[in-house]
């Protein structure tokens, strides 16, 4: 005889199905609606998981419920720009605009840090309830619960997300942040592979591991990883970063993150826990390497190939120019030399506009003397092109390891906690080689700071474009270029819309520069006209077929992700 709880579970499943059939609309059930699971159903879920359910709240909520002078409010205000602190809060996003919700009538539901603005603290787009995952079984229970009750499901680790994919108003959250298991393998054989397929010095990272934790782990073994770089290095190492492709300053030397992934484990929509690699479920392995996070299931771990830790050289340049012509001349020369820098293994980041250029790059397998030979011609060009006093600051510096370099440069905490939209494009190598002046003219015409990420070319370009699900445009690119717009806290919808329109204009200029160009899914424009083409290119059709195979009912849906075109703009109802 069935137990009462099993009968209750079956009734819930039938009720959800009946509701969809009766009302004729295939919509998700949202928190607060009459279809939301009863207290008994929620209690059944809680009996199946290892830790109590979480009820996320806006990170600033203590400033309202406890007062601006409370210790919890002070803690929030002291850490609001700290990515590690934000990642520890179930209700926090790294870009705070994704914590808010804008209604169709132009009103905003939010919880602002500045209580003096006079607005109430409201839930915004933060999930109302979720599972604080500590085991695979927790994820399986959460997935089955969301599926049987037809809930809007989101998956989140750190909340580093420029497209708002890991939160949604009225949603049910699977929070993977506590899956911190790390295993180092002197030798690693992927599941299903023969004994001759042996990888040395691999590392398996749980879904909640962040890059600073991963870097600490491999440093203890004298190794390095191709991984993310941000303030406080708080990005997740086994979630959206790798599923979107994963770039690094090390990419020109060792490829993208997807090129270093050996194996994934993942819970798919029917609750199975699958191990996927080149030998087991190779189609899903292909899709997870660039097809987008939160799309095919809940990734529970990633195994990466590591590389030897060796000395490197850093190159630094900082110049402010009183003349736009001088700035343009120096930036044009800087862009011209990018293909040769990438081919020599140099990778890094730079930022420029009509009055300044700032850059910091690294290269492995080079001496300090060789680095000077590479960079001194550009340094001399910049000095001769500028009449400003003082002139550009420039130098090369040896570091004993990647670990020491990243610790020196990424210890700050001012990269998150603001309202921001990004736009981006991948700039092809052949365009820079054929007409670098055209490239610079177009980028400077965006009327703002352009971020030139030198994380392509070199080894990235030497990988087979069909080897992974990532957009093949990466294999022809020399740079990932990013533009952005922001706005102040508490701004009305008109101000936010104006920022969006300015950014749309910038993205249109990038598109005009490289018609049909691809973009990096993790750092991109949320309002792309054709996200399937822009983010996935010719791989989209295959990615969609794999999505249908492993998630036929569309349980996992994210903004601009594979299959998202089947849903309305809210991603709650099928079109």
Short mmCIF file of C-alpha atoms in Angstrom, two decimals, residues 44-549:
data_model
loop_
_atom_site.label_atom_id
_atom_site.label_comp_id
_atom_site.label_asym_id
_atom_site.label_seq_id
_atom_site.Cartn_x
_atom_site.Cartn_y
_atom_site.Cartn_z
CA UNK A 44 7.83 16.23 2.29
CA UNK A 45 10.70 17.83 0.37
CA UNK A 46 12.40 18.94 3.59
CA UNK A 47 12.27 15.37 4.87
CA UNK A 48 14.24 14.25 1.81
CA UNK A 49 17.14 16.71 2.00
CA UNK A 50 20.12 16.97 4.34
CA UNK A 51 19.68 20.59 5.48
CA UNK A 52 16.72 22.88 6.12
CA UNK A 53 15.28 24.77 3.18
CA UNK A 54 16.55 28.30 2.66
CA UNK A 55 14.33 31.35 2.27
CA UNK A 56 16.54 33.89 0.51
CA UNK A 57 16.15 37.57 1.32
CA UNK A 58 17.70 40.66 -0.28
CA UNK A 59 21.19 41.24 1.15
CA UNK A 60 20.20 44.73 2.33
CA UNK A 61 17.11 43.49 4.17
CA UNK A 62 18.71 43.72 7.64
CA UNK A 63 18.98 47.48 7.19
CA UNK A 64 15.17 47.56 7.11
CA UNK A 65 14.14 44.75 9.47
CA UNK A 66 16.83 45.45 12.09
CA UNK A 67 17.67 49.08 11.35
CA UNK A 68 20.57 50.92 9.70
CA UNK A 69 22.66 50.79 12.88
CA UNK A 70 22.33 47.02 13.39
CA UNK A 71 25.39 44.81 13.16
CA UNK A 72 23.93 42.83 10.24
CA UNK A 73 23.24 46.02 8.30
CA UNK A 74 26.78 47.22 9.03
CA UNK A 75 28.10 43.88 7.83
CA UNK A 76 26.21 44.28 4.57
CA UNK A 77 27.38 47.86 4.03
CA UNK A 78 30.99 46.90 4.73
CA UNK A 79 30.91 43.98 2.28
CA UNK A 80 28.49 44.99 -0.44
CA UNK A 81 31.34 45.26 -2.99
CA UNK A 82 33.01 42.02 -1.89
CA UNK A 83 32.28 39.15 -4.27
CA UNK A 84 33.14 36.48 -1.71
CA UNK A 85 30.73 37.92 0.85
CA UNK A 86 27.99 38.27 -1.73
CA UNK A 87 28.44 34.70 -2.91
CA UNK A 88 27.79 33.49 0.65
CA UNK A 89 24.30 35.06 0.66
CA UNK A 90 21.56 32.93 -0.88
CA UNK A 91 19.65 36.05 -1.94
CA UNK A 92 22.53 38.07 -3.37
CA UNK A 93 23.59 38.67 -6.95
CA UNK A 94 26.94 40.16 -7.88
CA UNK A 95 25.30 42.72 -10.20
CA UNK A 96 22.54 44.15 -8.03
CA UNK A 97 20.23 45.07 -10.91
CA UNK A 98 19.38 41.36 -11.14
CA UNK A 99 18.09 41.44 -7.57
CA UNK A 100 15.40 43.91 -8.63
CA UNK A 101 12.24 43.34 -10.66
CA UNK A 102 10.75 45.82 -13.13
CA UNK A 103 7.02 45.44 -13.80
CA UNK A 104 5.41 46.17 -17.14
CA UNK A 105 3.92 49.39 -15.79
CA UNK A 106 7.38 50.74 -14.94
CA UNK A 107 7.32 50.23 -11.18
CA UNK A 108 10.32 48.59 -9.53
CA UNK A 109 10.35 45.96 -6.78
CA UNK A 110 13.69 46.11 -4.94
CA UNK A 111 15.56 46.42 -1.66
CA UNK A 112 18.11 49.23 -1.82
CA UNK A 113 21.13 49.63 0.43
CA UNK A 114 20.32 53.30 0.98
CA UNK A 115 17.33 53.28 3.33
CA UNK A 116 17.11 57.08 3.06
CA UNK A 117 15.72 56.73 -0.47
CA UNK A 118 12.37 56.05 1.16
CA UNK A 119 11.49 52.86 -0.69
CA UNK A 120 10.32 49.72 1.13
CA UNK A 121 12.48 46.58 1.07
CA UNK A 122 10.86 44.10 -1.30
CA UNK A 123 11.82 40.67 -2.68
CA UNK A 124 12.47 41.83 -6.23
CA UNK A 125 13.68 39.00 -8.47
CA UNK A 126 15.21 36.97 -5.65
CA UNK A 127 14.04 33.37 -5.30
CA UNK A 128 11.64 32.86 -2.40
CA UNK A 129 12.62 29.37 -1.34
CA UNK A 130 15.27 26.83 -2.21
CA UNK A 131 17.49 23.91 -1.33
CA UNK A 132 20.87 24.58 0.27
CA UNK A 133 22.59 21.70 -1.50
CA UNK A 134 25.13 19.56 0.37
CA UNK A 135 24.87 16.31 -1.61
CA UNK A 136 23.88 14.83 -4.96
CA UNK A 137 20.75 13.45 -3.31
CA UNK A 138 19.75 16.98 -2.30
CA UNK A 139 19.90 18.07 -5.93
CA UNK A 140 17.96 15.05 -7.12
CA UNK A 141 15.22 15.71 -4.59
CA UNK A 142 15.07 19.39 -5.57
CA UNK A 143 14.93 18.64 -9.30
CA UNK A 144 12.14 16.12 -8.84
CA UNK A 145 10.22 18.53 -6.61
CA UNK A 146 10.49 21.37 -9.13
CA UNK A 147 9.51 19.08 -11.99
CA UNK A 148 6.52 17.47 -10.26
CA UNK A 149 5.12 20.84 -9.14
CA UNK A 150 5.92 22.64 -12.42
CA UNK A 151 7.97 25.32 -10.65
CA UNK A 152 10.13 28.01 -12.17
CA UNK A 153 13.57 26.61 -11.33
CA UNK A 154 16.88 28.48 -11.09
CA UNK A 155 20.37 27.20 -10.30
CA UNK A 156 22.89 29.41 -8.52
CA UNK A 157 26.34 29.18 -6.98
CA UNK A 158 27.90 32.64 -6.57
CA UNK A 159 25.52 34.90 -8.51
CA UNK A 160 28.24 36.13 -10.88
CA UNK A 161 25.85 36.57 -13.76
CA UNK A 162 25.52 39.46 -16.21
CA UNK A 163 22.37 38.03 -17.83
CA UNK A 164 20.29 37.35 -14.72
CA UNK A 165 20.16 33.60 -15.36
CA UNK A 166 20.57 32.43 -11.76
CA UNK A 167 17.61 34.19 -10.20
CA UNK A 168 13.98 34.86 -11.08
CA UNK A 169 10.95 36.34 -9.38
CA UNK A 170 8.80 33.69 -7.71
CA UNK A 171 11.29 30.93 -8.43
CA UNK A 172 12.54 27.84 -6.64
CA UNK A 173 16.32 27.86 -6.06
CA UNK A 174 18.90 25.10 -6.18
CA UNK A 175 21.85 26.70 -4.38
CA UNK A 176 25.04 24.72 -5.06
CA UNK A 177 27.39 27.05 -3.18
CA UNK A 178 28.20 24.59 -0.38
CA UNK A 179 29.44 21.81 -2.68
CA UNK A 180 33.08 22.55 -1.90
CA UNK A 181 34.63 19.11 -2.40
CA UNK A 182 38.05 19.13 -4.12
CA UNK A 183 39.96 16.02 -5.20
CA UNK A 184 43.43 16.07 -6.74
CA UNK A 185 44.34 13.16 -9.02
CA UNK A 186 47.95 12.24 -9.69
CA UNK A 187 46.45 10.07 -12.42
CA UNK A 188 42.92 10.31 -13.76
CA UNK A 189 41.02 7.93 -16.06
CA UNK A 190 37.65 9.25 -17.27
CA UNK A 191 34.66 6.98 -16.68
CA UNK A 192 34.19 4.66 -19.65
CA UNK A 193 37.69 5.21 -21.00
CA UNK A 194 40.16 2.41 -21.54
CA UNK A 195 43.19 1.99 -19.27
CA UNK A 196 45.39 3.62 -21.89
CA UNK A 197 43.50 6.93 -21.44
CA UNK A 198 45.31 8.36 -18.47
CA UNK A 199 45.58 12.03 -17.58
CA UNK A 200 48.22 13.14 -15.11
CA UNK A 201 47.64 15.84 -12.51
CA UNK A 202 43.93 16.50 -12.85
CA UNK A 203 41.62 18.06 -10.28
CA UNK A 204 37.90 17.57 -9.62
CA UNK A 205 36.04 20.60 -8.27
CA UNK A 206 32.56 20.51 -6.74
CA UNK A 207 29.89 22.83 -8.09
CA UNK A 208 30.35 25.33 -5.24
CA UNK A 209 34.13 25.72 -5.48
CA UNK A 210 35.31 29.23 -6.36
CA UNK A 211 38.44 30.09 -8.26
CA UNK A 212 40.38 31.34 -5.25
CA UNK A 213 39.79 27.96 -3.59
CA UNK A 214 40.77 26.09 -6.74
CA UNK A 215 43.95 28.13 -7.15
CA UNK A 216 44.91 27.42 -3.54
CA UNK A 217 44.37 23.70 -4.13
CA UNK A 218 46.54 23.40 -7.24
CA UNK A 219 49.24 25.69 -5.82
CA UNK A 220 49.78 23.09 -3.10
CA UNK A 221 50.73 20.64 -5.87
CA UNK A 222 52.91 23.05 -7.85
CA UNK A 223 50.31 23.37 -10.60
CA UNK A 224 48.11 26.02 -12.22
CA UNK A 225 44.63 26.03 -13.75
CA UNK A 226 43.03 27.90 -16.61
CA UNK A 227 40.43 29.74 -14.55
CA UNK A 228 38.51 32.92 -13.99
CA UNK A 229 39.96 36.21 -12.79
CA UNK A 230 37.97 38.89 -10.99
CA UNK A 231 38.22 40.98 -7.88
CA UNK A 232 38.73 38.58 -4.94
CA UNK A 233 38.55 35.74 -7.53
CA UNK A 234 35.10 34.75 -6.30
CA UNK A 235 33.64 33.39 -9.54
CA UNK A 236 32.50 29.77 -9.42
CA UNK A 237 34.91 27.27 -10.95
CA UNK A 238 32.45 24.51 -11.88
CA UNK A 239 29.26 26.21 -13.03
CA UNK A 240 28.36 28.97 -15.47
CA UNK A 241 31.98 29.96 -16.11
CA UNK A 242 32.95 26.66 -17.70
CA UNK A 243 29.53 25.99 -19.23
CA UNK A 244 29.76 29.30 -21.08
CA UNK A 245 33.30 28.66 -22.30
CA UNK A 246 35.56 30.08 -19.61
CA UNK A 247 38.37 32.50 -20.54
CA UNK A 248 41.57 33.40 -18.72
CA UNK A 249 44.75 35.40 -19.13
CA UNK A 250 46.32 31.93 -19.52
CA UNK A 251 44.11 31.05 -22.49
CA UNK A 252 46.59 32.04 -25.22
CA UNK A 253 49.00 29.56 -23.58
CA UNK A 254 46.64 26.78 -22.49
CA UNK A 255 43.28 27.31 -24.21
CA UNK A 256 39.84 28.10 -22.85
CA UNK A 257 38.28 26.47 -19.86
CA UNK A 258 36.29 24.12 -22.11
CA UNK A 259 39.57 22.96 -23.68
CA UNK A 260 40.82 21.87 -20.26
CA UNK A 261 37.68 20.09 -19.02
CA UNK A 262 38.05 16.30 -18.85
CA UNK A 263 34.77 15.26 -17.25
CA UNK A 264 31.52 16.58 -15.77
CA UNK A 265 28.99 15.11 -13.41
CA UNK A 266 25.46 16.46 -13.70
CA UNK A 267 21.92 15.88 -12.47
CA UNK A 268 19.58 16.04 -15.47
CA UNK A 269 15.86 16.76 -15.60
CA UNK A 270 14.68 13.21 -14.85
CA UNK A 271 16.83 13.12 -11.70
CA UNK A 272 19.62 10.91 -13.00
CA UNK A 273 23.17 11.71 -11.92
CA UNK A 274 25.27 11.33 -15.06
CA UNK A 275 29.01 11.24 -15.58
CA UNK A 276 29.84 12.70 -18.96
CA UNK A 277 33.13 12.88 -20.86
CA UNK A 278 34.54 11.98 -24.27
CA UNK A 279 33.66 8.30 -23.65
CA UNK A 280 30.42 8.47 -21.63
CA UNK A 281 27.50 10.58 -22.89
CA UNK A 282 29.88 12.39 -25.28
CA UNK A 283 27.04 14.46 -26.76
CA UNK A 284 26.26 16.01 -23.38
CA UNK A 285 29.99 16.48 -22.71
CA UNK A 286 30.23 18.42 -25.97
CA UNK A 287 27.20 20.56 -25.10
CA UNK A 288 28.33 21.40 -21.56
CA UNK A 289 31.54 22.87 -22.94
CA UNK A 290 30.07 26.15 -24.15
CA UNK A 291 26.33 25.48 -24.40
CA UNK A 292 25.50 27.57 -21.34
CA UNK A 293 25.08 27.11 -17.61
CA UNK A 294 21.75 26.13 -16.06
CA UNK A 295 20.56 24.78 -19.42
CA UNK A 296 21.15 21.03 -19.50
CA UNK A 297 20.91 20.22 -15.80
CA UNK A 298 22.68 20.93 -12.52
CA UNK A 299 26.43 20.44 -12.86
CA UNK A 300 27.77 18.82 -9.69
CA UNK A 301 31.49 18.68 -10.52
CA UNK A 302 34.06 19.36 -13.22
CA UNK A 303 37.42 17.63 -13.63
CA UNK A 304 40.13 19.81 -15.17
CA UNK A 305 43.57 19.21 -16.58
CA UNK A 306 46.17 21.21 -14.64
CA UNK A 307 49.51 22.57 -15.88
CA UNK A 308 52.95 23.06 -14.31
CA UNK A 309 53.46 26.21 -12.27
CA UNK A 310 56.39 28.09 -13.76
CA UNK A 311 57.71 31.65 -13.55
CA UNK A 312 56.07 34.25 -15.75
CA UNK A 313 56.54 37.87 -16.74
CA UNK A 314 53.95 40.60 -16.40
CA UNK A 315 53.78 43.65 -18.65
CA UNK A 316 52.05 46.82 -17.44
CA UNK A 317 51.12 50.02 -19.26
CA UNK A 318 49.21 53.08 -18.09
CA UNK A 319 48.87 56.23 -20.12
CA UNK A 320 46.59 59.28 -19.96
CA UNK A 321 46.65 61.51 -23.03
CA UNK A 322 45.52 65.13 -23.32
CA UNK A 323 45.19 64.76 -27.07
CA UNK A 324 42.61 62.34 -28.55
CA UNK A 325 44.87 62.00 -31.57
CA UNK A 326 47.77 60.83 -29.40
CA UNK A 327 45.51 58.39 -27.58
CA UNK A 328 44.17 57.02 -30.86
CA UNK A 329 47.68 56.60 -32.24
CA UNK A 330 48.92 54.65 -29.22
CA UNK A 331 45.79 52.48 -29.04
CA UNK A 332 46.00 51.76 -32.77
CA UNK A 333 49.55 50.49 -32.39
CA UNK A 334 48.54 48.51 -29.31
CA UNK A 335 45.76 46.74 -31.23
CA UNK A 336 48.04 46.14 -34.22
CA UNK A 337 50.47 44.04 -32.17
CA UNK A 338 47.78 41.87 -30.54
CA UNK A 339 48.02 38.87 -32.92
CA UNK A 340 51.77 38.58 -32.43
CA UNK A 341 51.38 38.91 -28.65
CA UNK A 342 48.78 36.12 -28.55
CA UNK A 343 50.89 33.87 -30.74
CA UNK A 344 53.74 34.30 -28.27
CA UNK A 345 51.42 33.34 -25.40
CA UNK A 346 50.72 36.81 -24.00
CA UNK A 347 47.27 37.24 -22.51
CA UNK A 348 45.64 39.82 -20.27
CA UNK A 349 43.31 42.74 -20.06
CA UNK A 350 43.23 46.36 -21.19
CA UNK A 351 40.86 49.31 -21.02
CA UNK A 352 40.87 52.33 -23.28
CA UNK A 353 38.90 55.34 -24.42
CA UNK A 354 39.68 58.56 -26.27
CA UNK A 355 42.06 59.75 -23.57
CA UNK A 356 43.69 56.73 -21.92
CA UNK A 357 45.01 53.19 -22.20
CA UNK A 358 45.64 50.83 -19.31
CA UNK A 359 46.82 47.26 -19.77
CA UNK A 360 48.27 44.34 -17.84
CA UNK A 361 49.40 41.13 -19.57
CA UNK A 362 51.29 37.95 -18.68
CA UNK A 363 53.24 35.31 -20.55
CA UNK A 364 54.58 31.92 -19.54
CA UNK A 365 57.68 30.31 -21.00
CA UNK A 366 59.46 33.59 -21.53
CA UNK A 367 62.39 35.33 -19.88
CA UNK A 368 62.47 38.87 -18.60
CA UNK A 369 64.90 39.73 -21.37
CA UNK A 370 62.63 38.25 -24.04
CA UNK A 371 59.65 40.08 -22.58
CA UNK A 372 61.49 43.37 -22.90
CA UNK A 373 62.31 42.60 -26.53
CA UNK A 374 58.58 42.03 -27.12
CA UNK A 375 57.27 45.11 -25.32
CA UNK A 376 59.96 47.79 -25.60
CA UNK A 377 59.08 48.73 -29.20
CA UNK A 378 55.52 49.49 -28.13
CA UNK A 379 56.69 51.31 -25.01
CA UNK A 380 59.00 53.45 -27.15
CA UNK A 381 56.22 54.12 -29.65
CA UNK A 382 53.90 55.27 -26.86
CA UNK A 383 56.56 57.54 -25.37
CA UNK A 384 57.36 59.13 -28.74
CA UNK A 385 53.67 59.55 -29.64
CA UNK A 386 52.82 61.39 -26.43
CA UNK A 387 53.80 64.89 -25.39
CA UNK A 388 52.05 64.56 -22.03
CA UNK A 389 53.95 65.03 -18.81
CA UNK A 390 54.42 62.71 -17.09
CA UNK A 391 54.47 60.24 -19.94
CA UNK A 392 52.99 56.74 -19.91
CA UNK A 393 53.99 54.44 -17.07
CA UNK A 394 55.29 51.14 -18.43
CA UNK A 395 57.31 48.21 -17.19
CA UNK A 396 57.77 44.46 -17.27
CA UNK A 397 57.98 42.52 -14.00
CA UNK A 398 58.97 38.90 -13.36
CA UNK A 399 56.78 36.79 -11.05
CA UNK A 400 57.68 33.42 -9.61
CA UNK A 401 54.26 31.97 -10.52
CA UNK A 402 50.77 32.66 -11.81
CA UNK A 403 49.61 32.28 -8.21
CA UNK A 404 51.74 35.20 -7.01
CA UNK A 405 50.70 37.34 -9.99
CA UNK A 406 46.98 36.84 -9.41
CA UNK A 407 47.32 37.49 -5.68
CA UNK A 408 49.12 40.76 -6.40
CA UNK A 409 46.52 42.01 -8.87
CA UNK A 410 43.15 40.63 -7.84
CA UNK A 411 42.92 41.23 -4.10
CA UNK A 412 40.56 44.22 -4.41
CA UNK A 413 36.81 44.09 -3.87
CA UNK A 414 35.26 46.81 -6.05
CA UNK A 415 34.11 44.85 -9.11
CA UNK A 416 30.63 43.86 -7.91
CA UNK A 417 27.66 45.38 -6.08
CA UNK A 418 26.62 47.87 -8.78
CA UNK A 419 23.94 48.17 -11.47
CA UNK A 420 25.43 47.30 -14.86
CA UNK A 421 24.57 45.95 -18.29
CA UNK A 422 27.31 44.63 -20.57
CA UNK A 423 27.59 44.30 -24.32
CA UNK A 424 30.31 42.40 -26.16
CA UNK A 425 31.68 40.93 -29.37
CA UNK A 426 34.51 38.61 -30.37
CA UNK A 427 36.92 40.47 -32.66
CA UNK A 428 38.39 38.24 -35.40
CA UNK A 429 42.15 37.99 -35.76
CA UNK A 430 42.03 38.46 -39.53
CA UNK A 431 40.18 41.77 -39.17
CA UNK A 432 42.89 43.13 -36.86
CA UNK A 433 45.57 41.90 -39.24
CA UNK A 434 43.91 43.42 -42.29
CA UNK A 435 42.59 46.70 -40.89
CA UNK A 436 43.47 47.42 -37.27
CA UNK A 437 42.81 51.12 -37.81
CA UNK A 438 39.19 50.37 -38.69
CA UNK A 439 38.85 48.32 -35.51
CA UNK A 440 40.18 51.11 -33.29
CA UNK A 441 38.08 53.77 -34.99
CA UNK A 442 34.92 51.74 -34.37
CA UNK A 443 35.77 50.95 -30.75
CA UNK A 444 36.60 54.55 -29.87
CA UNK A 445 33.33 55.62 -31.50
CA UNK A 446 31.38 53.78 -28.79
CA UNK A 447 31.95 56.88 -26.63
CA UNK A 448 33.03 55.20 -23.44
CA UNK A 449 35.52 52.79 -21.99
CA UNK A 450 36.17 49.67 -24.04
CA UNK A 451 37.53 46.59 -22.32
CA UNK A 452 39.82 44.60 -24.61
CA UNK A 453 40.20 41.10 -23.14
CA UNK A 454 43.27 39.49 -24.72
CA UNK A 455 42.14 35.97 -23.91
CA UNK A 456 41.92 34.44 -27.39
CA UNK A 457 44.32 33.57 -30.19
CA UNK A 458 47.32 31.35 -29.55
CA UNK A 459 46.21 27.96 -28.18
CA UNK A 460 42.56 29.01 -28.32
CA UNK A 461 42.79 29.31 -32.10
CA UNK A 462 44.56 25.97 -32.46
CA UNK A 463 41.66 23.90 -31.08
CA UNK A 464 39.24 22.24 -33.48
CA UNK A 465 36.19 24.54 -33.77
CA UNK A 466 33.91 21.50 -33.58
CA UNK A 467 35.58 19.92 -30.54
CA UNK A 468 33.23 21.59 -28.07
CA UNK A 469 29.83 23.28 -28.04
CA UNK A 470 31.27 26.76 -27.64
CA UNK A 471 30.66 29.22 -30.48
CA UNK A 472 33.26 28.49 -33.22
CA UNK A 473 33.82 32.25 -33.49
CA UNK A 474 36.14 31.87 -30.49
CA UNK A 475 38.61 29.93 -32.63
CA UNK A 476 38.99 32.85 -35.04
CA UNK A 477 39.02 35.61 -32.43
CA UNK A 478 41.88 37.66 -31.07
CA UNK A 479 39.88 39.52 -28.42
CA UNK A 480 36.67 39.57 -26.44
CA UNK A 481 35.62 43.23 -26.40
CA UNK A 482 33.24 44.51 -23.72
CA UNK A 483 31.33 47.79 -23.40
CA UNK A 484 29.00 48.68 -20.56
CA UNK A 485 26.53 51.11 -19.02
CA UNK A 486 25.50 51.60 -15.40
CA UNK A 487 23.11 53.65 -13.30
CA UNK A 488 22.69 54.75 -9.72
CA UNK A 489 20.77 53.01 -6.97
CA UNK A 490 17.07 53.83 -6.90
CA UNK A 491 17.03 55.22 -10.44
CA UNK A 492 13.59 55.24 -12.11
CA UNK A 493 12.82 53.07 -15.11
CA UNK A 494 13.35 56.01 -17.48
CA UNK A 495 16.97 56.29 -16.39
CA UNK A 496 17.51 52.52 -16.69
CA UNK A 497 15.92 52.52 -20.15
CA UNK A 498 18.21 55.37 -21.21
CA UNK A 499 21.25 53.34 -20.12
CA UNK A 500 19.91 50.38 -22.07
CA UNK A 501 19.46 52.53 -25.17
CA UNK A 502 23.00 53.90 -24.90
CA UNK A 503 24.36 50.38 -24.61
CA UNK A 504 22.20 49.22 -27.52
CA UNK A 505 23.83 51.92 -29.64
CA UNK A 506 27.28 50.70 -28.59
CA UNK A 507 26.45 47.07 -29.38
CA UNK A 508 25.07 48.10 -32.76
CA UNK A 509 28.41 49.75 -33.54
CA UNK A 510 30.23 46.55 -32.60
CA UNK A 511 27.86 44.57 -34.80
CA UNK A 512 28.49 46.96 -37.69
CA UNK A 513 32.23 46.46 -37.23
CA UNK A 514 31.90 42.68 -37.44
CA UNK A 515 28.49 41.74 -38.89
CA UNK A 516 27.36 38.38 -37.60
CA UNK A 517 30.16 38.18 -35.03
CA UNK A 518 29.82 35.98 -31.98
CA UNK A 519 29.89 36.99 -28.33
CA UNK A 520 30.89 35.36 -25.04
CA UNK A 521 27.70 34.08 -23.42
CA UNK A 522 28.83 34.89 -19.86
CA UNK A 523 29.67 38.54 -20.49
CA UNK A 524 27.18 39.84 -22.99
CA UNK A 525 24.23 42.06 -23.86
CA UNK A 526 21.04 40.80 -22.19
CA UNK A 527 18.92 42.14 -25.05
CA UNK A 528 20.60 40.59 -28.10
CA UNK A 529 18.35 40.57 -31.16
CA UNK A 530 19.47 37.07 -32.16
CA UNK A 531 21.02 35.38 -29.12
CA UNK A 532 21.03 31.92 -30.72
CA UNK A 533 23.32 33.10 -33.49
CA UNK A 534 25.36 35.51 -31.42
CA UNK A 535 26.11 33.21 -28.48
CA UNK A 536 26.22 29.78 -30.14
CA UNK A 537 26.63 30.32 -33.88
CA UNK A 538 26.39 27.25 -36.14
CA UNK A 539 26.43 24.94 -33.10
CA UNK A 540 22.97 26.04 -32.03
CA UNK A 541 20.98 23.39 -33.91
CA UNK A 542 22.99 20.55 -32.39
CA UNK A 543 22.84 22.12 -28.92
CA UNK A 544 19.06 22.35 -29.18
CA UNK A 545 18.75 18.68 -30.12
CA UNK A 546 20.90 17.68 -27.13
CA UNK A 547 18.80 19.93 -24.90
CA UNK A 548 15.64 18.16 -26.06
CA UNK A 549 17.23 14.77 -25.41
#
